[in-house]
Coordinates of C-alpha atoms in Angstrom, one line a residue:
M1 CA -2.1 -12.3 19.0
T2 CA -1.0 -8.9 20.5
A3 CA 1.6 -7.0 17.9
P4 CA 4.4 -4.9 20.1
P5 CA 3.4 -1.4 21.2
T6 CA 3.9 1.0 18.6
P7 CA 4.2 5.1 19.5
V8 CA 0.9 6.8 18.0
R9 CA 1.9 10.7 18.1
V10 CA 4.0 11.8 14.6
V11 CA 6.6 14.6 14.4
S12 CA 7.5 16.9 11.9
P13 CA 10.9 16.1 10.7
P14 CA 14.0 18.6 11.3
S15 CA 13.3 21.9 9.4
A16 CA 15.9 24.7 12.0
A17 CA 19.2 23.0 10.8
P18 CA 21.7 25.1 9.3
D19 CA 20.8 22.9 6.0
A20 CA 17.0 22.7 7.4
G21 CA 15.6 20.2 5.2
R22 CA 18.2 18.1 3.3
S23 CA 20.3 15.4 3.8
T24 CA 24.1 14.0 2.5
P25 CA 24.0 11.1 0.4
H26 CA 26.2 7.7 2.2
D27 CA 30.1 8.6 2.1
G28 CA 29.7 12.4 2.4
A29 CA 32.5 12.8 -0.7
T30 CA 29.7 14.0 -3.2
R31 CA 26.7 16.0 -1.9
L32 CA 23.4 15.4 -3.4
Q33 CA 20.6 17.3 -1.4
V34 CA 17.4 16.3 -1.1
H35 CA 14.2 18.1 0.9
A36 CA 12.5 16.9 3.8
T37 CA 9.1 17.9 2.4
Y38 CA 6.7 17.8 -0.7
S39 CA 7.5 20.5 -2.8
G40 CA 5.3 19.3 -5.6
R41 CA 1.5 21.0 -6.9
V42 CA -0.6 20.4 -3.8
P43 CA -3.6 19.6 -4.4
P44 CA -6.7 21.8 -4.0
D45 CA -9.3 19.9 -1.4
F46 CA -6.2 18.2 -0.1
A47 CA -7.5 17.9 4.3
P48 CA -4.7 16.6 7.0
L49 CA -6.0 13.5 8.7
P50 CA -6.9 15.0 12.1
D51 CA -4.4 13.2 14.8
S52 CA -7.1 12.0 16.7
V53 CA -7.4 9.3 14.2
L54 CA -3.8 7.5 15.6
S55 CA -5.6 6.7 18.6
G56 CA -8.3 4.1 16.9
S57 CA -8.2 1.2 14.3
L58 CA -7.5 0.5 10.9
T59 CA -10.9 0.0 10.8
D60 CA -12.3 3.1 12.0
L61 CA -10.2 4.9 9.6
L62 CA -11.5 2.6 7.3
E63 CA -15.0 3.3 8.2
R64 CA -14.5 7.2 9.4
A65 CA -14.1 7.8 5.7
V66 CA -17.0 5.7 4.4
A67 CA -19.3 8.4 6.1
L68 CA -17.4 11.3 5.4
Y69 CA -17.2 10.6 0.7
A70 CA -19.8 7.1 0.5
E71 CA -20.3 7.8 -3.1
R72 CA -16.9 8.8 -4.5
V73 CA -14.8 6.5 -6.1
A74 CA -12.4 4.1 -4.1
V75 CA -11.0 1.3 -5.9
V76 CA -11.2 0.3 -9.8
E77 CA -10.8 -3.2 -10.3
P78 CA -9.8 -4.3 -13.7
A79 CA -13.8 -5.1 -14.6
R80 CA -14.9 -3.1 -12.3
T81 CA -15.5 0.3 -9.6
L82 CA -16.1 0.8 -6.3
T83 CA -17.2 3.4 -4.3
H84 CA -16.4 4.2 -0.8
A85 CA -20.2 2.7 0.2
T86 CA -20.0 -0.3 -1.7
L87 CA -16.5 -1.0 -0.6
N88 CA -18.0 -0.8 3.2
T89 CA -20.8 -2.8 1.7
E90 CA -18.7 -5.8 0.2
A91 CA -15.9 -6.4 2.6
N92 CA -19.0 -6.5 5.6
A93 CA -20.2 -9.7 3.9
Y94 CA -16.2 -11.3 4.6
A95 CA -16.0 -9.8 7.7
H96 CA -19.9 -11.4 8.8
A97 CA -18.8 -14.9 7.0
L98 CA -15.5 -15.0 9.2
L99 CA -17.2 -14.5 12.5
A100 CA -19.5 -17.1 11.3
H101 CA -16.9 -19.5 11.0
L102 CA -14.7 -17.9 13.7
G103 CA -16.1 -16.2 16.1
D104 CA -14.4 -12.6 16.8
G105 CA -10.9 -13.9 18.5
E106 CA -8.1 -12.6 16.8
E107 CA -6.0 -15.0 14.7
P108 CA -4.4 -14.8 10.9
V109 CA -6.5 -15.4 7.5
A110 CA -5.4 -16.3 4.7
I111 CA -6.1 -14.6 1.4
V112 CA -4.8 -16.1 -2.0
M113 CA -5.0 -13.0 -4.0
N114 CA -3.8 -11.5 -6.4
L115 CA -3.7 -7.4 -8.4
D116 CA -6.9 -9.1 -10.6
D117 CA -9.0 -10.3 -7.6
A118 CA -11.1 -8.1 -5.0
V119 CA -8.0 -7.4 -2.6
F120 CA -9.6 -4.6 -1.1
P121 CA -13.1 -5.7 0.2
A122 CA -11.4 -8.9 1.2
L123 CA -9.0 -7.0 3.1
F124 CA -11.0 -3.9 5.3
G125 CA -13.3 -7.4 6.2
T126 CA -11.0 -9.1 7.2
L127 CA -9.9 -6.2 9.2
K128 CA -13.4 -5.4 10.1
A129 CA -13.9 -9.0 11.9
G130 CA -11.2 -8.5 14.5
K131 CA -8.5 -10.7 12.1
L132 CA -5.2 -10.3 11.0
Y133 CA -4.9 -10.4 6.5
A134 CA -2.3 -12.2 4.8
F135 CA -2.5 -12.3 1.7
L136 CA -0.7 -15.1 -0.7
D137 CA 0.8 -14.5 -4.1
P138 CA -1.5 -17.2 -6.3
A139 CA 1.4 -17.0 -8.4
E140 CA 4.0 -18.5 -6.2
P141 CA 5.0 -22.3 -6.4
P142 CA 3.0 -24.5 -4.8
A143 CA 5.5 -26.2 -2.6
R144 CA 6.0 -21.9 -1.0
L145 CA 2.1 -21.5 -1.0
C146 CA 1.7 -25.1 1.0
Q147 CA 4.8 -23.8 3.8
L148 CA 2.9 -20.2 3.9
L149 CA -0.1 -21.6 4.6
E150 CA 1.2 -23.7 7.3
R151 CA 3.2 -21.2 9.0
L152 CA 0.6 -19.0 8.6
E153 CA -2.0 -22.0 10.9
A154 CA -5.1 -20.1 9.6
R155 CA -8.1 -21.9 10.4
A156 CA -9.9 -20.0 7.0
V157 CA -8.5 -19.1 3.8
I158 CA -10.1 -16.5 1.6
V159 CA -9.3 -17.6 -2.2
A160 CA -10.6 -15.9 -5.3
A161 CA -12.6 -18.7 -7.2
R162 CA -10.5 -19.4 -9.9
H163 CA -7.1 -20.2 -7.6
V164 CA -9.5 -23.1 -5.5
P165 CA -7.8 -25.3 -7.6
L166 CA -4.4 -24.2 -6.4
V167 CA -5.2 -24.0 -2.7
T168 CA -8.0 -27.1 -2.6
P169 CA -4.7 -29.5 -2.1
H170 CA -2.8 -27.3 0.6
L171 CA -5.7 -27.1 3.2
R172 CA -5.4 -29.3 6.2
A173 CA -8.2 -30.6 8.4
G174 CA -10.3 -28.5 9.9
Q175 CA -9.6 -25.5 7.8
T176 CA -12.7 -23.4 6.0
L177 CA -12.2 -22.1 2.7
L178 CA -14.7 -19.5 2.0
V179 CA -14.8 -18.2 -1.3
D180 CA -15.2 -14.4 -3.1
A181 CA -18.0 -16.0 -6.0
E182 CA -19.6 -17.4 -2.6
I183 CA -19.1 -14.3 0.2
A184 CA -20.9 -11.9 -2.3
T185 CA -23.8 -13.1 -2.7
S186 CA -24.3 -13.0 1.0
P187 CA -27.5 -10.4 2.2
Q188 CA -25.7 -9.6 5.4
R189 CA -24.1 -5.9 4.3
E190 CA -23.9 -4.0 7.9
N191 CA -21.4 -2.9 9.5
P192 CA -20.4 -5.7 12.5
G193 CA -19.7 -2.7 15.0
L194 CA -16.9 -4.7 17.0
A195 CA -15.0 -2.4 19.1
L196 CA -11.2 -3.4 18.2
A197 CA -8.5 -1.3 20.0
P198 CA -5.3 0.5 18.5
E199 CA -3.3 -2.7 19.4
R200 CA -4.4 -5.1 18.2
G201 CA -2.9 -7.8 15.1
A202 CA -3.8 -6.3 12.1
A203 CA -1.7 -8.0 9.5
I204 CA 1.2 -10.1 8.9
F205 CA 3.7 -9.2 6.1
F206 CA 5.9 -12.1 4.8
T207 CA 9.2 -11.2 4.4
S208 CA 12.3 -14.1 4.4
G209 CA 14.9 -11.5 5.8
S210 CA 18.5 -13.6 5.0
T211 CA 17.5 -16.5 5.5
G212 CA 15.6 -17.2 2.2
V213 CA 13.0 -19.3 4.9
P214 CA 9.7 -17.3 5.2
K215 CA 9.1 -14.8 8.2
G216 CA 5.8 -13.6 8.7
V217 CA 5.9 -10.1 10.5
L218 CA 2.9 -8.9 12.5
T219 CA 2.1 -5.4 12.1
S220 CA -1.0 -3.8 14.7
H221 CA -4.0 -1.1 13.8
A222 CA -2.1 1.4 14.9
S223 CA 1.5 1.2 13.3
L224 CA -1.2 1.0 9.9
V225 CA -3.0 3.7 11.1
C226 CA 0.1 5.5 11.0
G227 CA 1.6 4.7 8.1
A228 CA -1.3 5.7 6.6
Y229 CA -1.7 9.2 8.3
L230 CA 1.9 9.3 7.5
N231 CA 1.8 9.0 4.0
V232 CA -1.5 11.2 3.4
H233 CA 0.1 14.0 5.3
L234 CA 3.8 13.5 3.9
Y235 CA 2.6 13.2 0.3
C236 CA -0.3 16.0 1.0
T237 CA -3.1 12.7 -0.2
S238 CA -6.2 13.8 -1.2
A239 CA -9.4 12.9 -1.9
S240 CA -9.1 13.6 -6.3
D241 CA -6.0 12.1 -6.3
R242 CA -5.3 9.2 -7.7
Q243 CA -2.9 6.1 -6.8
A244 CA -1.6 2.8 -9.1
V245 CA -0.8 -0.1 -7.0
T246 CA 1.2 -2.5 -9.1
A247 CA 2.4 -3.9 -5.8
F248 CA 1.6 -7.5 -4.5
P249 CA -1.0 -6.3 -1.7
G250 CA 0.8 -8.5 0.5
F251 CA 4.0 -6.2 1.2
S252 CA 3.8 -3.5 3.1
T253 CA 4.5 -0.5 1.6
S254 CA 1.3 -2.0 -0.6
A255 CA -0.9 -1.2 2.2
H256 CA 0.2 1.9 3.6
N257 CA 0.4 3.4 0.0
S258 CA -3.2 2.2 -0.4
L259 CA -4.5 3.1 2.9
G260 CA -3.6 6.0 2.9
A261 CA -5.4 7.0 -0.5
L262 CA -8.7 4.9 0.9
A263 CA -8.1 6.8 4.5
V264 CA -9.3 10.2 2.8
G265 CA -11.1 8.5 0.2
G266 CA -9.0 8.7 -2.6
A267 CA -9.0 6.4 -5.6
V268 CA -6.9 2.7 -6.1
Y269 CA -6.2 1.5 -8.9
P270 CA -4.5 -2.2 -8.3
L271 CA -2.6 -2.6 -12.1
N272 CA -0.6 -6.0 -11.9
P273 CA 2.4 -5.3 -14.2
Q274 CA 2.4 -9.2 -14.9
N275 CA -0.1 -8.3 -17.3
Y276 CA 1.1 -4.9 -19.4
T277 CA 3.4 -4.5 -20.9
A278 CA 5.7 -1.5 -20.4
T279 CA 3.9 0.0 -22.7
Q280 CA 0.8 -1.0 -21.8
M281 CA 1.0 -0.1 -18.4
L282 CA 2.0 3.7 -19.6
A283 CA -1.4 3.7 -21.2
A284 CA -3.2 3.0 -18.8
L285 CA -1.8 4.9 -16.5
R286 CA -2.8 7.6 -18.4
D287 CA -6.0 6.8 -19.0
A288 CA -6.7 6.5 -15.2
A289 CA -5.1 9.7 -15.1
I290 CA -2.8 8.9 -12.3
S291 CA -1.8 11.2 -9.9
I292 CA 0.7 9.2 -7.2
L293 CA 2.4 6.6 -8.7
S294 CA 4.5 4.3 -5.7
P295 CA 6.4 1.8 -8.6
A296 CA 9.7 -0.5 -7.6
P297 CA 12.8 1.0 -8.6
T298 CA 12.7 -1.9 -11.7
L299 CA 9.4 -1.1 -12.5
A300 CA 10.2 2.5 -13.3
R301 CA 13.0 2.2 -15.2
A302 CA 11.0 -0.5 -17.2
L303 CA 8.5 2.2 -17.6
L304 CA 10.5 5.6 -18.2
D305 CA 12.5 3.1 -21.6
A306 CA 9.3 2.7 -23.0
A307 CA 8.3 5.5 -23.2
G308 CA 11.2 7.3 -24.9
D309 CA 11.6 10.9 -24.1
D310 CA 8.0 11.6 -23.1
A311 CA 5.7 9.8 -20.7
R312 CA 2.9 12.3 -21.2
L313 CA 1.4 11.6 -17.5
P314 CA 0.4 15.1 -17.2
A315 CA -1.7 14.3 -14.5
L316 CA 1.0 12.7 -11.9
R317 CA 2.4 14.8 -9.5
L318 CA 3.9 12.4 -7.4
V319 CA 6.2 9.1 -8.0
T320 CA 7.5 7.0 -4.7
L321 CA 10.6 4.9 -4.9
A322 CA 11.2 2.4 -2.4
G323 CA 13.1 -0.6 -1.8
Q324 CA 16.6 -0.8 -4.2
S325 CA 19.1 1.9 -4.4
I326 CA 19.0 4.8 -6.7
Q327 CA 21.3 6.9 -8.7
A328 CA 21.6 10.6 -9.4
S329 CA 21.8 9.2 -13.2
D330 CA 18.2 7.0 -12.6
L331 CA 16.4 10.5 -11.5
A332 CA 17.3 12.6 -13.9
H333 CA 16.4 10.2 -16.8
Y334 CA 13.1 10.2 -14.5
R335 CA 13.0 13.6 -14.4
R336 CA 13.8 14.1 -18.5
V337 CA 11.2 12.1 -19.3
L338 CA 8.7 12.8 -16.8
G339 CA 8.5 16.7 -17.0
P340 CA 9.2 19.4 -14.7
H341 CA 5.8 18.9 -12.2
V342 CA 6.6 15.7 -10.9
V343 CA 8.5 15.9 -7.4
F344 CA 9.9 12.0 -6.2
A345 CA 10.5 10.7 -2.8
H346 CA 12.6 8.3 -1.6
T347 CA 11.7 6.2 1.5
Y348 CA 13.6 3.4 3.2
G349 CA 11.9 0.9 5.6
S350 CA 11.3 -2.4 6.9
S351 CA 8.4 -5.1 7.0
E352 CA 9.0 -5.0 10.6
A353 CA 9.2 -1.1 11.8
G354 CA 7.4 0.7 8.5
R355 CA 8.9 3.8 6.8
I356 CA 11.8 4.8 8.5
T357 CA 13.4 7.7 6.6
T358 CA 11.6 9.4 3.0
G359 CA 13.8 13.0 0.8
F360 CA 11.5 14.3 -1.7
I361 CA 13.3 15.4 -5.3
D362 CA 12.0 18.1 -7.2
A363 CA 12.8 20.4 -10.5
Q364 CA 15.3 23.0 -8.5
T365 CA 17.1 19.6 -7.2
P366 CA 20.5 19.4 -8.7
L367 CA 21.6 16.2 -9.0
V368 CA 24.8 15.6 -8.9
D369 CA 26.8 11.7 -10.0
A370 CA 26.4 9.9 -6.3
R371 CA 23.4 7.5 -4.8
V372 CA 20.2 9.1 -3.9
P373 CA 20.3 9.8 0.2
V374 CA 16.9 7.8 1.6
G375 CA 16.7 11.3 3.3
Y376 CA 15.1 12.5 7.0
P377 CA 14.1 10.1 9.7
T378 CA 10.0 9.7 9.8
G379 CA 8.0 10.3 12.3
D380 CA 7.2 8.3 15.0
T381 CA 9.4 5.4 13.9

């Protein structure tokens, strides 16, 4: 399976127009201006990714981070913390298990896990084996989970031990079930060393589109590398950043946010909204000193409604919002509660194309009564 070709050169947003770095709302009647570039606090350790990473695979990008940031924290799961080195060795165990059962051909692997499970070792390991990862939500109704497994036609299913009873009734003859607890005991922890071309398939994201029927969108290594690269450069993501992950890992936006942080040695914090009240989530964000938050707009509203007049998140520097239309009144409320040190990024994209546009709003942006525009076209899209 090979994804459509993806360009790998990233261009900068326009900056020479009379109204450089700004955009207008959809109807042009009331002007709400957004910036084309991030204008907030830049971490002192920010270092742009070299353009050379764009000619490699996502595995190359992540293994580069392991070599540079081995002992830095990579993933803070609910019950444990993984350094980049530990994430890599655990991912290698998944890779070797897949290679032993499937060989090194390009094919999809279903991963039935949510943010409470070992998502990132399974994701990284599936990539290292040259497979396409496809996350299926164990919270889905059984009929839909069965439908997705049938559509994926995967020969192997990786599953967290606690979800095995959900999966076994839907397995087909010839499908291999790989349980995370069993993979964790494997002694094979060295890099498999597969040479993966950028155009090789990396992931399948399921979207219902306008039909309501699940549709798998094939995404290449090049596309995900480009998405991670863009996140790093647009958001000035650094090794000291702490990225909260609140979206299901089967969503493309979740992948771009997570992979961007990991690519530069940052830490990702999976926080499953199903396990928290809004007040508890705010406390978790505060305790973890989260610096980048990428909630669905509905979750953002719930969090800030629970916060009252002060969310008290001093480490937070950037909130990225996508997937729903946003009014200036929403941003006025967010800004009032979070404080002037937080910048907001409003993005638009799709599973098929990735990020399409981005616009930034800071403390100096006048918030007139209008929809918030989605900003400028993003490079390579």
